[in-house]
Each structure stands twice: as structure tokens, then as C-alpha cells.
PDB file of C-alpha atoms and ligand atoms in Angstrom:
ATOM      1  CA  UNK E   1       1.091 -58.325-111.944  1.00 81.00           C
ATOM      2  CA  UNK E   2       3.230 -54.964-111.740  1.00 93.00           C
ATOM      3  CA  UNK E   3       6.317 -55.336-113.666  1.00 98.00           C
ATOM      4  CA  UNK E   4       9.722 -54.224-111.509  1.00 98.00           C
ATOM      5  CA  UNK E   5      12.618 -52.448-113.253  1.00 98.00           C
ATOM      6  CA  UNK E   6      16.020 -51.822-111.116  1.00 98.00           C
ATOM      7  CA  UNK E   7      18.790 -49.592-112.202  1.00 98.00           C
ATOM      8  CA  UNK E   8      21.899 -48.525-110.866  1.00 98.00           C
ATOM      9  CA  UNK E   9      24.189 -45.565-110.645  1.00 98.00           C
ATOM     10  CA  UNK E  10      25.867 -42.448-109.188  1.00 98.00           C
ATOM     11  CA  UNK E  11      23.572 -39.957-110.667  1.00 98.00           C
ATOM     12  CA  UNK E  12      25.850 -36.716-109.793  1.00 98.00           C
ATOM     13  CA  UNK E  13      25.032 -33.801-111.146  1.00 97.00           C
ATOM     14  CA  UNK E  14      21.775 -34.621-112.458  1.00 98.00           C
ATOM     15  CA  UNK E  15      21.528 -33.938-115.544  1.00 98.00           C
ATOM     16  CA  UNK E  16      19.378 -34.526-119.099  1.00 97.00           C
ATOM     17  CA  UNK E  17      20.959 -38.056-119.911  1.00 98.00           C
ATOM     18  CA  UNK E  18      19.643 -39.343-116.700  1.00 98.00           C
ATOM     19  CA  UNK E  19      16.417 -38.050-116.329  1.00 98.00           C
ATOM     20  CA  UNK E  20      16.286 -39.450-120.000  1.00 98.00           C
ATOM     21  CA  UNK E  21      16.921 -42.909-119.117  1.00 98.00           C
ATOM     22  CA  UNK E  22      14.325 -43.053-115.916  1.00 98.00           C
ATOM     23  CA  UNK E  23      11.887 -41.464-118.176  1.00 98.00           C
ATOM     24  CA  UNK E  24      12.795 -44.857-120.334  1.00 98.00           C
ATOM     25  CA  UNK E  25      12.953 -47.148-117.775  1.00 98.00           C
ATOM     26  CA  UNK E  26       9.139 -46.338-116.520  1.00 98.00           C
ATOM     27  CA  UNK E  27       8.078 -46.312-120.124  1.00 98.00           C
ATOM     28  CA  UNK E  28       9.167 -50.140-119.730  1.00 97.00           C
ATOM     29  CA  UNK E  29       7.401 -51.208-116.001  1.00 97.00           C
ATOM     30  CA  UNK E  30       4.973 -49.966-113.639  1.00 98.00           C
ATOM     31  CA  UNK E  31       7.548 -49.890-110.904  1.00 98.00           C
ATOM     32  CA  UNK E  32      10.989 -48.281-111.012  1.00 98.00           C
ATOM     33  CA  UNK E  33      13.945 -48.769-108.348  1.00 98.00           C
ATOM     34  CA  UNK E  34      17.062 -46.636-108.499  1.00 98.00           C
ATOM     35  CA  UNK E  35      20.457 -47.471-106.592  1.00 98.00           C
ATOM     36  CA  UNK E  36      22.122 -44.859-106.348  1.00 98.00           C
ATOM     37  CA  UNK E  37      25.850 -45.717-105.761  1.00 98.00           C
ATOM     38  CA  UNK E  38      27.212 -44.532-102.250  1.00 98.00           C
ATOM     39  CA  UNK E  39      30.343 -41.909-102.133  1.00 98.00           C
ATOM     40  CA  UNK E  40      32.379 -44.667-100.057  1.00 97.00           C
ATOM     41  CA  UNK E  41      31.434 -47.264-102.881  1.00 98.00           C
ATOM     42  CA  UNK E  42      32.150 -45.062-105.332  1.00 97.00           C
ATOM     43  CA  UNK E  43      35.371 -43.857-103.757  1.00 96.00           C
ATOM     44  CA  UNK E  44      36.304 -47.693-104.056  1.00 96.00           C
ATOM     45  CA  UNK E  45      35.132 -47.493-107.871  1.00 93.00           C
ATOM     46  CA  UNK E  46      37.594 -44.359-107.813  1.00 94.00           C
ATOM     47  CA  UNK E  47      35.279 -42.150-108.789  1.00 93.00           C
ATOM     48  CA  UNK E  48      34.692 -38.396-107.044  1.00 92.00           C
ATOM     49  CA  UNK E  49      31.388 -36.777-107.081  1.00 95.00           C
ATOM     50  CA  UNK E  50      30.472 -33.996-106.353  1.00 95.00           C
ATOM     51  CA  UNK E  51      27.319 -33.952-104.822  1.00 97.00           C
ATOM     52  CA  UNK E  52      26.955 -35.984-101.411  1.00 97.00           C
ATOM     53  CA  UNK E  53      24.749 -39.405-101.868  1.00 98.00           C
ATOM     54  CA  UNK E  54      21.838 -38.119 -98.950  1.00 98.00           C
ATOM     55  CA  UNK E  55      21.631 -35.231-101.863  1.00 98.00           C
ATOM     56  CA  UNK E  56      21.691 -37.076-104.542  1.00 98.00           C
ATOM     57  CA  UNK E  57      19.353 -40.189-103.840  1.00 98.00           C
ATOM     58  CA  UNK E  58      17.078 -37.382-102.726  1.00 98.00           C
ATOM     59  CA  UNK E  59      17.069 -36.055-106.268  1.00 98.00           C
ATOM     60  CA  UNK E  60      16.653 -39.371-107.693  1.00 98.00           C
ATOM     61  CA  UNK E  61      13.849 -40.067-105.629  1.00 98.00           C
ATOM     62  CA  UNK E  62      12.148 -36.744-106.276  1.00 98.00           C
ATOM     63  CA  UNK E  63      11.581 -37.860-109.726  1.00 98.00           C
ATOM     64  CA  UNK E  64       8.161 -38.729-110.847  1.00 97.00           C
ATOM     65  CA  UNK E  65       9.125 -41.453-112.581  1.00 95.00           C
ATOM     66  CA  UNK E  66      11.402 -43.179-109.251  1.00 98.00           C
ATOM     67  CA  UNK E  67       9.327 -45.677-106.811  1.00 98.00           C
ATOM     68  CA  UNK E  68      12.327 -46.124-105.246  1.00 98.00           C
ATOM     69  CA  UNK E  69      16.001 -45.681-104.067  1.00 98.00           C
ATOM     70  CA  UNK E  70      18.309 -47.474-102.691  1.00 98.00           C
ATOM     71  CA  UNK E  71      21.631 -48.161-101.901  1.00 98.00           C
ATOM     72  CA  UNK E  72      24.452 -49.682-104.124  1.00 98.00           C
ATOM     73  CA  UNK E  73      27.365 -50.380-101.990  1.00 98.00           C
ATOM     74  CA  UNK E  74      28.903 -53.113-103.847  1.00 96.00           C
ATOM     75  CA  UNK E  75      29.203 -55.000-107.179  1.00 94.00           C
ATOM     76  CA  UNK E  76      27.881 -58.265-105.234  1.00 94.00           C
ATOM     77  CA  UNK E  77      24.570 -56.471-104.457  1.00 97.00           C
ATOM     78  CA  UNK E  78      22.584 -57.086-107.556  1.00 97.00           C
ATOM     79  CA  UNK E  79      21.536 -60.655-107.263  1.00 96.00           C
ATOM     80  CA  UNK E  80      20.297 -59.924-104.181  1.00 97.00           C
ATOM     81  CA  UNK E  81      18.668 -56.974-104.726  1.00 98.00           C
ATOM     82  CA  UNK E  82      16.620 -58.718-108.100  1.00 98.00           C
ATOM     83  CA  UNK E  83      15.655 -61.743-105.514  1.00 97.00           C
ATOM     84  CA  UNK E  84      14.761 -59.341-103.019  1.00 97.00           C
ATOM     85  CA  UNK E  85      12.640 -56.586-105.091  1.00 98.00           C
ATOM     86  CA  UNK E  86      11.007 -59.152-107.598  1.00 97.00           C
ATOM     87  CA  UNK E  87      12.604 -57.591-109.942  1.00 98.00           C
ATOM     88  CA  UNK E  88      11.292 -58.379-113.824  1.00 98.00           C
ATOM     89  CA  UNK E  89      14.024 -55.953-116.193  1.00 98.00           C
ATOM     90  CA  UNK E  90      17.357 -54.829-115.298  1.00 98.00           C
ATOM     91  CA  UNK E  91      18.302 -52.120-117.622  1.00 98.00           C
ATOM     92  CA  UNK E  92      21.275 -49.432-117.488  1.00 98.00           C
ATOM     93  CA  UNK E  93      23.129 -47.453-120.127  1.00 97.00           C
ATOM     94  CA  UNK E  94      25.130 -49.258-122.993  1.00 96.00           C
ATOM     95  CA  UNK E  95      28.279 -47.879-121.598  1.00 95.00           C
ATOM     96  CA  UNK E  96      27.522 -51.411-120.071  1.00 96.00           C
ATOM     97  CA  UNK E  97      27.016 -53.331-122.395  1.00 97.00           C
ATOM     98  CA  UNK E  98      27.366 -56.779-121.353  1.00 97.00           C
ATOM     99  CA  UNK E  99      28.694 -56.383-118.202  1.00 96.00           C
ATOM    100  CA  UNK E 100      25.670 -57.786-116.192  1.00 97.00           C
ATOM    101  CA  UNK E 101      24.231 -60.600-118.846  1.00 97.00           C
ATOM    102  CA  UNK E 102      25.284 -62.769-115.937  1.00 96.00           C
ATOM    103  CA  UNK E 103      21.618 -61.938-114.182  1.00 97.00           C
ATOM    104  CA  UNK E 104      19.732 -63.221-117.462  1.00 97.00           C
ATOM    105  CA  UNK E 105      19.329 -66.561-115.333  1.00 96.00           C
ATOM    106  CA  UNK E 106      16.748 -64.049-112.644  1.00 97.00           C
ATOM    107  CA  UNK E 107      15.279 -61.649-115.093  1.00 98.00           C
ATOM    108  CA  UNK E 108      15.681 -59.366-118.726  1.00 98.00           C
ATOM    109  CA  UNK E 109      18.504 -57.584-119.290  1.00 98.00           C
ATOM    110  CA  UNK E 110      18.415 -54.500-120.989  1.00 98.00           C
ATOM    111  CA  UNK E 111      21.296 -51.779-122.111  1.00 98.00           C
ATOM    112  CA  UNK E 112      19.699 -48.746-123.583  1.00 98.00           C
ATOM    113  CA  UNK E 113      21.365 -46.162-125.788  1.00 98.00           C
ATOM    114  CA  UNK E 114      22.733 -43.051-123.761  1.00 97.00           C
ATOM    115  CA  UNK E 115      21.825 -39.722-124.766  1.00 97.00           C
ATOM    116  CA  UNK E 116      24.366 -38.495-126.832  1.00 96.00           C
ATOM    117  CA  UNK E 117      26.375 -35.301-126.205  1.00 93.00           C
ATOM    118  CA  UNK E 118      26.016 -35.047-122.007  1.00 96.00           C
ATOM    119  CA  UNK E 119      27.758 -36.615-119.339  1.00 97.00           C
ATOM    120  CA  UNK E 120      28.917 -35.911-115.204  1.00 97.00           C
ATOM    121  CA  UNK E 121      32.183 -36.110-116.718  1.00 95.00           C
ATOM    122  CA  UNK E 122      31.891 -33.108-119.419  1.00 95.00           C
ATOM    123  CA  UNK E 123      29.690 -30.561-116.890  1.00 95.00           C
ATOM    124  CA  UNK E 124      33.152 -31.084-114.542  1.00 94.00           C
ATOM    125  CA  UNK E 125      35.593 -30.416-117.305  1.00 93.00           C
ATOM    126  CA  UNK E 126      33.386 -27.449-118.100  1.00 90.00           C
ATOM    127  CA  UNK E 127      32.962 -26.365-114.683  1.00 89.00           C
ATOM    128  CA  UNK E 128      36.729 -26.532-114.675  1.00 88.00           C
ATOM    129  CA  UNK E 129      37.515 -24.949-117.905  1.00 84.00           C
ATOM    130  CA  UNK E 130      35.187 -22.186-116.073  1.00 77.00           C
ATOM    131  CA  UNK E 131      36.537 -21.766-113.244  1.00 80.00           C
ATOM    132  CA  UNK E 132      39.749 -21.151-114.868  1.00 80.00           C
ATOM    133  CA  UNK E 133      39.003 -17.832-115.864  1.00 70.00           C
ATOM    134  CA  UNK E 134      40.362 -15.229-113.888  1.00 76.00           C
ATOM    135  CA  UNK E 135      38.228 -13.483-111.999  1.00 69.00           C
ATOM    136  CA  UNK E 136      38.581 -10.131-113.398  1.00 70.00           C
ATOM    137  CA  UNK E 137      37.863 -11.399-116.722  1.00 73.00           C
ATOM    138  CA  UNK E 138      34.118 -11.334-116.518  1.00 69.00           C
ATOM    139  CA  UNK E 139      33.378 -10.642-120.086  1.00 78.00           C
ATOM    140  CA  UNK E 140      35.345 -13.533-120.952  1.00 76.00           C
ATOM    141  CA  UNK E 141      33.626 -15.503-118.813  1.00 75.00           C
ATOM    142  CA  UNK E 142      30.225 -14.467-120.110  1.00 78.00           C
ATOM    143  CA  UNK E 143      31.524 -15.640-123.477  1.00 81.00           C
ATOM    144  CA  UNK E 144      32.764 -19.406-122.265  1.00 82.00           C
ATOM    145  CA  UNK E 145      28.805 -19.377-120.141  1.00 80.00           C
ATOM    146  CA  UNK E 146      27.472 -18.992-123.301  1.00 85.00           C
ATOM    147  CA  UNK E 147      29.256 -21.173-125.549  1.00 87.00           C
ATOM    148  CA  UNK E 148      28.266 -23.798-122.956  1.00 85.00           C
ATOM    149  CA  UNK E 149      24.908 -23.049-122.626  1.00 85.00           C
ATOM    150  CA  UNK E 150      24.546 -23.803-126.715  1.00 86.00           C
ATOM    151  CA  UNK E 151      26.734 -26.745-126.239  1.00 83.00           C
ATOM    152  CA  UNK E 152      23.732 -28.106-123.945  1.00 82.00           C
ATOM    153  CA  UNK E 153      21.102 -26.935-126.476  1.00 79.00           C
TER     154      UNK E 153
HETATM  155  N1  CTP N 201      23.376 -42.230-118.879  1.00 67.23           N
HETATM  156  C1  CTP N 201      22.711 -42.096-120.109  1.00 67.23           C
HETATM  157  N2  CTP N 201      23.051 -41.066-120.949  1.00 67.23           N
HETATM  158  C2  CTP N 201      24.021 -40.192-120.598  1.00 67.23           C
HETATM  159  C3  CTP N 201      24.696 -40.311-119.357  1.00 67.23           C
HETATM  160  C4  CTP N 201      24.341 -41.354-118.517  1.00 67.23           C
HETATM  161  O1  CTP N 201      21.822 -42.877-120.448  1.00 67.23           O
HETATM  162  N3  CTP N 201      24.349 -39.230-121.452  1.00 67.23           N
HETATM  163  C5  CTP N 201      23.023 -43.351-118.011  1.00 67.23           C
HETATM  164  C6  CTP N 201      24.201 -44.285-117.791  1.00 67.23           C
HETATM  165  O2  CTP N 201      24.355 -45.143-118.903  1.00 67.23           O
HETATM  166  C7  CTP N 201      23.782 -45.003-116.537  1.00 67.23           C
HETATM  167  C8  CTP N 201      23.012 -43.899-115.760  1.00 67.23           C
HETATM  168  O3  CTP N 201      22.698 -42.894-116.717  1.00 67.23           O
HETATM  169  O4  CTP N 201      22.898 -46.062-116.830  1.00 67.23           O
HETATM  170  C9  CTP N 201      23.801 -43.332-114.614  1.00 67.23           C
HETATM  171  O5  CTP N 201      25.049 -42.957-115.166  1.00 67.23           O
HETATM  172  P1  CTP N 201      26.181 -42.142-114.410  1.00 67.23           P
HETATM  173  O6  CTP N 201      27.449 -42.904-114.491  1.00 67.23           O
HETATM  174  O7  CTP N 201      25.710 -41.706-113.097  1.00 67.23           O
HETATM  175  O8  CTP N 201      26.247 -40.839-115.371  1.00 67.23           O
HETATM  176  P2  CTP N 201      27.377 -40.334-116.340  1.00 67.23           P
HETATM  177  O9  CTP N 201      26.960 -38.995-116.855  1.00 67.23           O
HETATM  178  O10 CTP N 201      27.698 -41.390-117.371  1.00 67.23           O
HETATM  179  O11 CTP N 201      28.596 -40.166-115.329  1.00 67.23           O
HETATM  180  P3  CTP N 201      30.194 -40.226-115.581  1.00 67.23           P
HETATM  181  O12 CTP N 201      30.541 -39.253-116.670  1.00 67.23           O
HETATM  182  O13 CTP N 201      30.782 -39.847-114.232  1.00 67.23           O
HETATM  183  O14 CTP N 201      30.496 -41.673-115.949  1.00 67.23           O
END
């Protein structure tokens, strides 16, 4: 029988540490489902994002490793959601940890180590620290680019 891992998120600004983990999580099953938090959901979390959620569920999805997205819209969602998609593993990042043993009574719950060094968080404050530069000040600019580009190396 195929075994069903669900994960959840906001996934803006895709970057390294999340393709990371859904490489993981279909390393695990044969069948991965992704919710992807909604902006109004995550405007009640109080978190801004950058990139719409049409945009970024469609990146989610577009990954080889995705089955499926859905919608998160609330914290209540997930028992539902496990019933609903036979779901065998529940895993997210240990930034979590502990936070949803509560669904051990439906299936395995699993907090993986996040890859170290990247978050949506840092690529804004860069993107701010960027942006900061006047505009004039190209070769400065260049400079910062390039310090960030090895920071991501
Ligand atoms: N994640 C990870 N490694 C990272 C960043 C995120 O494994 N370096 C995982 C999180 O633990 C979570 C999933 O990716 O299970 C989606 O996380 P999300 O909150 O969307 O990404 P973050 O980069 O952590 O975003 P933010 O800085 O806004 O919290």
C-alpha cells in the first residue's frame, strides 16, 4: 500500500532549505502532499510574504517530488486533512519540534533537521540590506551581490 506523507507551510521565496526537505519527505513515502499556507492565514499567523499563494502553491506543485497541494487555512485543519488523505507520516522542520505530537494518535510524526544557513527570513533582510544602496552606487552594490552570492554557496 502507498505510504502518504503531508507537510505544511508558506514556502515563499523558494528556496534550497525547502526543496531540501520535499526532496526528504519523498525519500520517506511514495506519495507527498504539500499545504501551502494561504496569505489570509498567514496574515492571521502575522506573517507577510512576498510572493502571492496562486504563485507559490504553483511552485510547490511544480516540484517533482510534490503529488499534491493544498490549502492550509487554519491550525484546526490537520486532523482532518490526515483522516481525509490517509495520511501515514507527518513530517515538517524541527523549528517544530513538538508542536504537532498531538496527531501521534492518527499517524508518525516526524521533525527533520533544517538546512542550516538559509531561510525566507534572511533572503528579505538581504533583499533589504540591498535595496538600501543608493542607486548611484552601483559598484557598491556589485560588491554586497557578491558577498551574498558566497553567503549562499
Ligand atoms: N525549512 C527547512 N530548512 C530551512 C528552511 C525551512 O527545512 N532552512 C522547512 C521548515 O522547517 C518547514 C518548511 O521548510 O518545514 C517550510 O518552512 P517556511 O516557514 O516556509 O520557510 P522558512 O525559510 O523557515 O520561512 P521563515 O523564515 O519565514 O520562517
Amino acid at each position: 500500500m502507498d505510504k502518504t506523507v503531508i507537510t505544511y507551510g508558506t514556502f515563499d521565496m523558494f528556496h534550497i532549505g525547502h526543496l531540501n526537505l520535499l526532496r526528504r519527505l519523498k525519500a520517506m513515502g511514495d506519495r507527498v502532499i504539500v499545504a501551502v499556507s494561504t496569505d489570509e492565514f498567514n496574515q492571521r499567523k502575522g506573517k507577510k510574504t512576498l510572493i502571492p499563494y496562486d504563485q507559490r502553491a504553483a511552485i510547490v506543485g511544480a516540484i517533482d517530488c510534490v503529488d499534491l497541494v493544498i490549502p492550509e487555512e487554519s491550525w484546526e485543519q490537520k486532523l482532518r486533512d490526515v483522516k481525509e488523505h490517509d495520511v501515514d507520516v507527518f513530517a515538517i522542520g524541527n523549528d517544530w519540534q513538538g508542536k504537532f505530537d498531538f496527531l501521534e494518535d492518527l499517524c508518525e510524526v516526524v521533525y527533520l533537521p533544517r538546512t542550516k544557513d538559509i531561510s525566507t527570513t534572511d533572503l528579505k533582510r538581504s533583499l533589504k540590506r540591498f535595496l538600501s544602496i543608493p542607486q548611484e552606487d552601483l559598484s557598491k552594490a556589485f560588491e554586497v551581490l557578491e558577498l551574498l552570492r558566497r553567503d549562499l554557496e
